PDB file of C-alpha atoms in Angstrom:
ATOM      1  CA  UNK A 303     -62.254 -59.853 -23.130  1.00 70.00           C
ATOM      2  CA  UNK A 304     -61.004 -62.015 -26.012  1.00 71.00           C
ATOM      3  CA  UNK A 305     -64.124 -61.236 -28.040  1.00 76.00           C
ATOM      4  CA  UNK A 306     -63.712 -57.476 -27.492  1.00 77.00           C
ATOM      5  CA  UNK A 307     -60.062 -57.634 -28.538  1.00 76.00           C
ATOM      6  CA  UNK A 308     -60.764 -59.643 -31.702  1.00 79.00           C
ATOM      7  CA  UNK A 309     -63.591 -57.277 -32.656  1.00 81.00           C
ATOM      8  CA  UNK A 310     -61.162 -54.357 -32.324  1.00 77.00           C
ATOM      9  CA  UNK A 311     -58.618 -56.158 -34.520  1.00 80.00           C
ATOM     10  CA  UNK A 312     -61.211 -56.794 -37.233  1.00 81.00           C
ATOM     11  CA  UNK A 313     -62.335 -53.156 -37.249  1.00 83.00           C
ATOM     12  CA  UNK A 314     -58.764 -51.861 -37.227  1.00 82.00           C
ATOM     13  CA  UNK A 315     -57.762 -54.212 -40.047  1.00 80.00           C
ATOM     14  CA  UNK A 316     -60.509 -52.811 -42.277  1.00 82.00           C
ATOM     15  CA  UNK A 317     -59.414 -49.267 -41.486  1.00 76.00           C
ATOM     16  CA  UNK A 318     -55.780 -50.057 -42.248  1.00 75.00           C
ATOM     17  CA  UNK A 319     -56.700 -51.647 -45.583  1.00 75.00           C
ATOM     18  CA  UNK A 320     -58.589 -48.497 -46.539  1.00 73.00           C
ATOM     19  CA  UNK A 321     -55.920 -46.081 -45.354  1.00 69.00           C
ATOM     20  CA  UNK A 322     -52.554 -47.603 -46.259  1.00 71.00           C
ATOM     21  CA  UNK A 323     -51.186 -48.702 -49.606  1.00 63.00           C
ATOM     22  CA  UNK A 324     -48.838 -51.362 -48.268  1.00 62.00           C
ATOM     23  CA  UNK A 325     -49.345 -54.040 -45.658  1.00 67.00           C
ATOM     24  CA  UNK A 326     -46.849 -52.765 -43.099  1.00 68.00           C
ATOM     25  CA  UNK A 327     -49.487 -51.753 -40.557  1.00 72.00           C
ATOM     26  CA  UNK A 328     -51.265 -55.080 -41.017  1.00 74.00           C
ATOM     27  CA  UNK A 329     -48.024 -56.932 -40.265  1.00 75.00           C
ATOM     28  CA  UNK A 330     -47.750 -54.944 -37.051  1.00 75.00           C
ATOM     29  CA  UNK A 331     -51.386 -55.599 -36.180  1.00 78.00           C
ATOM     30  CA  UNK A 332     -50.986 -59.335 -36.765  1.00 80.00           C
ATOM     31  CA  UNK A 333     -47.967 -59.566 -34.486  1.00 80.00           C
ATOM     32  CA  UNK A 334     -46.707 -62.827 -32.960  1.00 81.00           C
ATOM     33  CA  UNK A 335     -48.418 -61.834 -29.701  1.00 78.00           C
ATOM     34  CA  UNK A 336     -51.688 -61.315 -31.604  1.00 78.00           C
ATOM     35  CA  UNK A 337     -51.586 -64.881 -32.933  1.00 80.00           C
ATOM     36  CA  UNK A 338     -50.697 -66.146 -29.456  1.00 77.00           C
ATOM     37  CA  UNK A 339     -53.710 -64.315 -28.031  1.00 77.00           C
ATOM     38  CA  UNK A 340     -55.970 -65.768 -30.723  1.00 77.00           C
ATOM     39  CA  UNK A 341     -54.803 -69.266 -29.837  1.00 77.00           C
ATOM     40  CA  UNK A 342     -54.560 -68.991 -26.065  1.00 74.00           C
ATOM     41  CA  UNK A 343     -56.271 -65.753 -25.112  1.00 65.00           C
ATOM     42  CA  UNK A 344     -59.350 -67.252 -23.503  1.00 64.00           C
ATOM     43  CA  UNK A 345     -57.251 -69.336 -21.128  1.00 62.00           C
ATOM     44  CA  UNK A 346     -54.883 -66.478 -20.363  1.00 55.00           C
ATOM     45  CA  UNK A 347     -57.831 -64.181 -19.755  1.00 52.00           C
ATOM     46  CA  UNK A 348     -58.907 -66.537 -16.973  1.00 45.00           C
ATOM     47  CA  UNK A 349     -55.410 -67.061 -15.542  1.00 48.00           C
ATOM     48  CA  UNK A 350     -53.763 -63.670 -16.012  1.00 52.00           C
ATOM     49  CA  UNK A 351     -56.648 -61.289 -16.471  1.00 54.00           C
ATOM     50  CA  UNK A 352     -57.031 -58.416 -18.955  1.00 61.00           C
ATOM     51  CA  UNK A 353     -53.354 -57.389 -18.693  1.00 68.00           C
ATOM     52  CA  UNK A 354     -52.386 -59.711 -21.555  1.00 68.00           C
ATOM     53  CA  UNK A 355     -54.729 -57.789 -23.865  1.00 73.00           C
ATOM     54  CA  UNK A 356     -53.728 -54.416 -22.456  1.00 76.00           C
ATOM     55  CA  UNK A 357     -50.064 -55.048 -23.232  1.00 78.00           C
ATOM     56  CA  UNK A 358     -50.840 -55.793 -26.875  1.00 80.00           C
ATOM     57  CA  UNK A 359     -53.164 -52.798 -27.220  1.00 80.00           C
ATOM     58  CA  UNK A 360     -50.479 -50.546 -25.720  1.00 80.00           C
ATOM     59  CA  UNK A 361     -47.976 -51.869 -28.264  1.00 80.00           C
ATOM     60  CA  UNK A 362     -50.438 -51.110 -31.057  1.00 78.00           C
ATOM     61  CA  UNK A 363     -51.015 -47.611 -29.648  1.00 78.00           C
ATOM     62  CA  UNK A 364     -47.269 -46.910 -29.832  1.00 75.00           C
ATOM     63  CA  UNK A 365     -47.162 -48.257 -33.395  1.00 73.00           C
ATOM     64  CA  UNK A 366     -49.999 -45.964 -34.460  1.00 76.00           C
ATOM     65  CA  UNK A 367     -48.290 -42.977 -32.803  1.00 73.00           C
ATOM     66  CA  UNK A 368     -45.025 -43.780 -34.605  1.00 70.00           C
ATOM     67  CA  UNK A 369     -46.868 -44.055 -37.926  1.00 69.00           C
ATOM     68  CA  UNK A 370     -48.514 -40.669 -37.388  1.00 69.00           C
ATOM     69  CA  UNK A 371     -45.082 -39.126 -36.772  1.00 69.00           C
ATOM     70  CA  UNK A 372     -43.736 -40.783 -39.936  1.00 65.00           C
ATOM     71  CA  UNK A 373     -46.626 -39.389 -41.967  1.00 66.00           C
ATOM     72  CA  UNK A 374     -45.969 -35.915 -40.566  1.00 67.00           C
ATOM     73  CA  UNK A 375     -42.464 -36.176 -41.998  1.00 62.00           C
ATOM     74  CA  UNK A 376     -44.043 -36.582 -45.449  1.00 67.00           C
ATOM     75  CA  UNK A 377     -46.135 -33.417 -45.209  1.00 68.00           C
ATOM     76  CA  UNK A 378     -43.351 -31.507 -46.988  1.00 69.00           C
ATOM     77  CA  UNK A 379     -44.223 -33.498 -50.113  1.00 75.00           C
ATOM     78  CA  UNK A 380     -47.512 -31.605 -50.324  1.00 75.00           C
ATOM     79  CA  UNK A 381     -45.900 -28.193 -50.165  1.00 75.00           C
ATOM     80  CA  UNK A 382     -44.228 -28.185 -53.587  1.00 82.00           C
ATOM     81  CA  UNK A 383     -45.846 -27.958 -57.002  1.00 83.00           C
ATOM     82  CA  UNK A 384     -45.077 -30.054 -60.050  1.00 91.00           C
ATOM     83  CA  UNK A 385     -45.742 -33.408 -61.662  1.00 93.00           C
ATOM     84  CA  UNK A 386     -44.255 -36.206 -59.560  1.00 95.00           C
ATOM     85  CA  UNK A 387     -42.232 -38.947 -61.250  1.00 97.00           C
ATOM     86  CA  UNK A 388     -40.900 -41.858 -59.180  1.00 97.00           C
ATOM     87  CA  UNK A 389     -37.743 -43.373 -60.652  1.00 97.00           C
ATOM     88  CA  UNK A 390     -36.620 -46.982 -60.416  1.00 97.00           C
ATOM     89  CA  UNK A 391     -33.152 -48.509 -60.706  1.00 96.00           C
ATOM     90  CA  UNK A 392     -33.711 -49.488 -64.347  1.00 95.00           C
ATOM     91  CA  UNK A 393     -34.294 -45.847 -65.294  1.00 96.00           C
ATOM     92  CA  UNK A 394     -31.246 -44.701 -63.377  1.00 96.00           C
ATOM     93  CA  UNK A 395     -28.913 -47.244 -64.980  1.00 95.00           C
ATOM     94  CA  UNK A 396     -30.114 -47.728 -68.548  1.00 94.00           C
ATOM     95  CA  UNK A 397     -30.998 -44.200 -69.613  1.00 96.00           C
ATOM     96  CA  UNK A 398     -29.099 -40.929 -69.888  1.00 95.00           C
ATOM     97  CA  UNK A 399     -28.155 -39.179 -66.622  1.00 96.00           C
ATOM     98  CA  UNK A 400     -31.023 -37.274 -64.997  1.00 96.00           C
ATOM     99  CA  UNK A 401     -29.609 -33.837 -65.782  1.00 95.00           C
ATOM    100  CA  UNK A 402     -29.379 -34.621 -69.521  1.00 96.00           C
ATOM    101  CA  UNK A 403     -32.981 -35.731 -70.056  1.00 96.00           C
ATOM    102  CA  UNK A 404     -35.481 -33.093 -71.228  1.00 96.00           C
ATOM    103  CA  UNK A 405     -38.181 -34.072 -68.759  1.00 95.00           C
ATOM    104  CA  UNK A 406     -40.775 -31.568 -69.983  1.00 92.00           C
ATOM    105  CA  UNK A 407     -40.813 -33.432 -73.319  1.00 92.00           C
ATOM    106  CA  UNK A 408     -41.728 -36.588 -71.409  1.00 91.00           C
ATOM    107  CA  UNK A 409     -44.568 -35.129 -69.346  1.00 89.00           C
ATOM    108  CA  UNK A 410     -45.670 -31.902 -71.014  1.00 89.00           C
ATOM    109  CA  UNK A 411     -45.220 -30.165 -67.667  1.00 90.00           C
ATOM    110  CA  UNK A 412     -42.917 -27.224 -66.981  1.00 90.00           C
ATOM    111  CA  UNK A 413     -42.440 -28.160 -63.307  1.00 94.00           C
ATOM    112  CA  UNK A 414     -41.312 -31.713 -62.540  1.00 96.00           C
ATOM    113  CA  UNK A 415     -40.293 -33.464 -59.339  1.00 96.00           C
ATOM    114  CA  UNK A 416     -38.141 -36.580 -59.620  1.00 97.00           C
ATOM    115  CA  UNK A 417     -38.515 -38.808 -56.557  1.00 96.00           C
ATOM    116  CA  UNK A 418     -35.940 -41.519 -55.892  1.00 97.00           C
ATOM    117  CA  UNK A 419     -36.951 -44.030 -53.187  1.00 96.00           C
ATOM    118  CA  UNK A 420     -34.142 -44.878 -50.802  1.00 96.00           C
ATOM    119  CA  UNK A 421     -34.258 -48.528 -51.907  1.00 97.00           C
ATOM    120  CA  UNK A 422     -33.189 -47.375 -55.406  1.00 97.00           C
ATOM    121  CA  UNK A 423     -30.231 -45.497 -53.934  1.00 96.00           C
ATOM    122  CA  UNK A 424     -29.259 -48.654 -52.039  1.00 97.00           C
ATOM    123  CA  UNK A 425     -29.533 -50.706 -55.234  1.00 97.00           C
ATOM    124  CA  UNK A 426     -27.254 -48.265 -57.047  1.00 97.00           C
ATOM    125  CA  UNK A 427     -24.731 -48.578 -54.223  1.00 96.00           C
ATOM    126  CA  UNK A 428     -24.863 -52.366 -54.602  1.00 96.00           C
ATOM    127  CA  UNK A 429     -24.412 -52.122 -58.380  1.00 95.00           C
ATOM    128  CA  UNK A 430     -21.059 -50.360 -57.928  1.00 94.00           C
ATOM    129  CA  UNK A 431     -19.767 -53.812 -56.916  1.00 93.00           C
ATOM    130  CA  UNK A 432     -21.258 -55.566 -59.960  1.00 90.00           C
ATOM    131  CA  UNK A 433     -19.056 -57.946 -61.910  1.00 90.00           C
ATOM    132  CA  UNK A 434     -19.889 -55.978 -65.047  1.00 90.00           C
ATOM    133  CA  UNK A 435     -17.476 -53.032 -65.187  1.00 90.00           C
ATOM    134  CA  UNK A 436     -19.908 -51.166 -67.432  1.00 89.00           C
ATOM    135  CA  UNK A 437     -22.776 -51.540 -64.977  1.00 90.00           C
ATOM    136  CA  UNK A 438     -20.599 -50.699 -61.978  1.00 93.00           C
ATOM    137  CA  UNK A 439     -19.278 -47.621 -63.780  1.00 93.00           C
ATOM    138  CA  UNK A 440     -22.752 -46.372 -64.628  1.00 93.00           C
ATOM    139  CA  UNK A 441     -23.915 -46.838 -61.047  1.00 95.00           C
ATOM    140  CA  UNK A 442     -20.893 -44.899 -59.765  1.00 95.00           C
ATOM    141  CA  UNK A 443     -21.545 -42.095 -62.271  1.00 95.00           C
ATOM    142  CA  UNK A 444     -25.193 -41.808 -61.217  1.00 96.00           C
ATOM    143  CA  UNK A 445     -24.244 -41.727 -57.537  1.00 96.00           C
ATOM    144  CA  UNK A 446     -21.649 -39.020 -58.121  1.00 95.00           C
ATOM    145  CA  UNK A 447     -24.329 -36.919 -59.805  1.00 95.00           C
ATOM    146  CA  UNK A 448     -26.668 -37.422 -56.865  1.00 95.00           C
ATOM    147  CA  UNK A 449     -23.870 -36.639 -54.393  1.00 95.00           C
ATOM    148  CA  UNK A 450     -23.950 -33.027 -55.594  1.00 93.00           C
ATOM    149  CA  UNK A 451     -27.633 -32.801 -54.654  1.00 95.00           C
ATOM    150  CA  UNK A 452     -27.863 -35.243 -51.765  1.00 92.00           C
ATOM    151  CA  UNK A 453     -28.296 -32.950 -48.768  1.00 90.00           C
ATOM    152  CA  UNK A 454     -30.981 -30.776 -50.376  1.00 91.00           C
ATOM    153  CA  UNK A 455     -32.606 -33.802 -52.007  1.00 91.00           C
ATOM    154  CA  UNK A 456     -33.121 -35.469 -48.632  1.00 88.00           C
ATOM    155  CA  UNK A 457     -34.548 -32.422 -46.858  1.00 83.00           C
ATOM    156  CA  UNK A 458     -36.436 -30.973 -49.813  1.00 84.00           C
ATOM    157  CA  UNK A 459     -35.875 -30.647 -53.545  1.00 90.00           C
ATOM    158  CA  UNK A 460     -32.641 -29.849 -55.371  1.00 94.00           C
ATOM    159  CA  UNK A 461     -32.811 -28.382 -58.878  1.00 95.00           C
ATOM    160  CA  UNK A 462     -31.086 -30.711 -61.317  1.00 95.00           C
ATOM    161  CA  UNK A 463     -32.013 -28.673 -64.397  1.00 94.00           C
ATOM    162  CA  UNK A 464     -34.390 -25.783 -65.061  1.00 93.00           C
ATOM    163  CA  UNK A 465     -37.861 -26.612 -63.726  1.00 94.00           C
ATOM    164  CA  UNK A 466     -36.770 -30.084 -62.556  1.00 96.00           C
ATOM    165  CA  UNK A 467     -35.930 -31.048 -58.977  1.00 96.00           C
ATOM    166  CA  UNK A 468     -34.689 -34.317 -57.533  1.00 96.00           C
ATOM    167  CA  UNK A 469     -35.772 -35.627 -54.120  1.00 95.00           C
ATOM    168  CA  UNK A 470     -34.751 -38.681 -52.097  1.00 94.00           C
ATOM    169  CA  UNK A 471     -37.742 -40.429 -50.531  1.00 92.00           C
ATOM    170  CA  UNK A 472     -36.344 -41.691 -47.232  1.00 89.00           C
ATOM    171  CA  UNK A 473     -37.662 -44.697 -45.326  1.00 87.00           C
ATOM    172  CA  UNK A 474     -39.415 -43.825 -42.063  1.00 79.00           C
ATOM    173  CA  UNK A 475     -37.896 -45.200 -38.874  1.00 73.00           C
ATOM    174  CA  UNK A 476     -38.854 -48.843 -38.407  1.00 74.00           C
ATOM    175  CA  UNK A 477     -40.004 -49.214 -42.010  1.00 80.00           C
ATOM    176  CA  UNK A 478     -40.062 -52.828 -43.199  1.00 82.00           C
ATOM    177  CA  UNK A 479     -39.325 -53.000 -46.902  1.00 88.00           C
ATOM    178  CA  UNK A 480     -41.166 -55.368 -49.185  1.00 88.00           C
ATOM    179  CA  UNK A 481     -38.648 -58.091 -50.138  1.00 92.00           C
ATOM    180  CA  UNK A 482     -39.630 -57.580 -53.796  1.00 94.00           C
ATOM    181  CA  UNK A 483     -37.958 -54.312 -54.831  1.00 95.00           C
ATOM    182  CA  UNK A 484     -40.532 -53.570 -57.563  1.00 95.00           C
ATOM    183  CA  UNK A 485     -43.389 -53.815 -55.078  1.00 93.00           C
ATOM    184  CA  UNK A 486     -41.413 -51.740 -52.559  1.00 94.00           C
ATOM    185  CA  UNK A 487     -41.040 -48.940 -55.115  1.00 96.00           C
ATOM    186  CA  UNK A 488     -44.710 -49.184 -56.076  1.00 95.00           C
ATOM    187  CA  UNK A 489     -45.694 -49.103 -52.394  1.00 91.00           C
ATOM    188  CA  UNK A 490     -43.674 -45.943 -51.830  1.00 92.00           C
ATOM    189  CA  UNK A 491     -45.099 -44.338 -54.969  1.00 94.00           C
ATOM    190  CA  UNK A 492     -48.641 -45.184 -53.886  1.00 91.00           C
ATOM    191  CA  UNK A 493     -47.994 -43.717 -50.438  1.00 87.00           C
ATOM    192  CA  UNK A 494     -46.753 -40.466 -51.999  1.00 90.00           C
ATOM    193  CA  UNK A 495     -49.856 -40.354 -54.182  1.00 90.00           C
ATOM    194  CA  UNK A 496     -52.029 -40.744 -51.088  1.00 85.00           C
ATOM    195  CA  UNK A 497     -50.159 -38.036 -49.187  1.00 84.00           C
ATOM    196  CA  UNK A 498     -50.200 -35.413 -51.956  1.00 88.00           C
ATOM    197  CA  UNK A 499     -53.659 -36.489 -53.174  1.00 86.00           C
ATOM    198  CA  UNK A 500     -52.393 -36.452 -56.742  1.00 90.00           C
ATOM    199  CA  UNK A 501     -51.507 -39.078 -59.298  1.00 91.00           C
ATOM    200  CA  UNK A 502     -47.825 -39.975 -59.566  1.00 95.00           C
ATOM    201  CA  UNK A 503     -46.120 -41.808 -62.406  1.00 96.00           C
ATOM    202  CA  UNK A 504     -43.466 -44.481 -61.916  1.00 97.00           C
ATOM    203  CA  UNK A 505     -40.829 -44.220 -64.637  1.00 97.00           C
ATOM    204  CA  UNK A 506     -39.445 -47.629 -65.573  1.00 96.00           C
ATOM    205  CA  UNK A 507     -38.361 -49.493 -68.664  1.00 93.00           C
ATOM    206  CA  UNK A 508     -38.623 -52.758 -66.740  1.00 94.00           C
ATOM    207  CA  UNK A 509     -41.525 -54.779 -68.179  1.00 93.00           C
ATOM    208  CA  UNK A 510     -42.037 -56.657 -64.914  1.00 94.00           C
ATOM    209  CA  UNK A 511     -42.447 -53.367 -63.079  1.00 95.00           C
ATOM    210  CA  UNK A 512     -44.948 -52.148 -65.657  1.00 93.00           C
ATOM    211  CA  UNK A 513     -47.003 -55.349 -65.368  1.00 95.00           C
ATOM    212  CA  UNK A 514     -47.011 -55.065 -61.579  1.00 94.00           C
ATOM    213  CA  UNK A 515     -48.091 -51.444 -61.863  1.00 94.00           C
ATOM    214  CA  UNK A 516     -50.943 -52.258 -64.253  1.00 92.00           C
ATOM    215  CA  UNK A 517     -52.192 -54.998 -61.908  1.00 92.00           C
ATOM    216  CA  UNK A 518     -52.337 -52.402 -59.114  1.00 91.00           C
ATOM    217  CA  UNK A 519     -53.960 -49.693 -61.214  1.00 92.00           C
ATOM    218  CA  UNK A 520     -50.862 -47.491 -61.094  1.00 94.00           C
ATOM    219  CA  UNK A 521     -49.295 -45.471 -63.891  1.00 94.00           C
ATOM    220  CA  UNK A 522     -45.944 -46.956 -64.941  1.00 96.00           C
ATOM    221  CA  UNK A 523     -44.265 -45.846 -68.167  1.00 95.00           C
ATOM    222  CA  UNK A 524     -40.791 -45.932 -69.698  1.00 95.00           C
ATOM    223  CA  UNK A 525     -38.819 -42.965 -70.918  1.00 95.00           C
ATOM    224  CA  UNK A 526     -38.650 -42.380 -74.657  1.00 95.00           C
ATOM    225  CA  UNK A 527     -36.161 -44.578 -76.492  1.00 94.00           C
ATOM    226  CA  UNK A 528     -34.168 -41.476 -77.425  1.00 95.00           C
ATOM    227  CA  UNK A 529     -32.818 -41.413 -73.859  1.00 96.00           C
ATOM    228  CA  UNK A 530     -31.898 -45.089 -73.636  1.00 94.00           C
ATOM    229  CA  UNK A 531     -28.178 -45.831 -73.528  1.00 91.00           C
ATOM    230  CA  UNK A 532     -27.029 -48.260 -76.208  1.00 81.00           C
ATOM    231  CA  UNK A 533     -25.375 -51.475 -75.063  1.00 66.00           C
ATOM    232  CA  UNK A 534     -21.665 -50.954 -74.671  1.00 64.00           C
ATOM    233  CA  UNK A 535     -21.896 -47.205 -74.040  1.00 60.00           C
ATOM    234  CA  UNK A 536     -20.098 -46.478 -70.802  1.00 59.00           C
ATOM    235  CA  UNK A 537     -21.919 -43.395 -69.519  1.00 66.00           C
TER     236      UNK A 537
END
């Protein structure tokens, strides 16, 4: 029984690596009980019987079912047209407010969708408590702008200027964020790209983010300097 189980894990691991951008499903597959089974499974197979393997496989079945439901929640992303730009915290804080930027000049597209991962919204919330009054003020201003669009942005797209909508990319239930925020944003952007079967661009002036994106073969670019806020400017 141990050999059958381990063969299933190997096959499933390969499938997960091909299907999912981040390693969340692999973390679930390589659960603490999985490592216990690897170490002690042969003995437990003799003492307990196949139930020890069945319990783990049932847990994995529930995880797969939950993932399918989470992916269904992203189907709405496919239903709307437009170039998709994923924004990071750097873009939100150090450039003009979203409704002031002429996005078509940045992309050449007349229909643009701005996606803000939930982790970015959480970072903005945290920045409102920053010791820098300028930074805290900017974060509060950006959040107030988003407040006017929040309900529609969570359930669909809210028009922030002509031809440009803003959307909040929520975390699915049980989602485990990457502890590195840059990689978390890139993971979410890559997932969106997989779901809509179309290239997305991460907008960031953060050099570290751009390097991480290049290493993953993802498009990461900053906004034009014309939109950058000078140091000391409050807005």
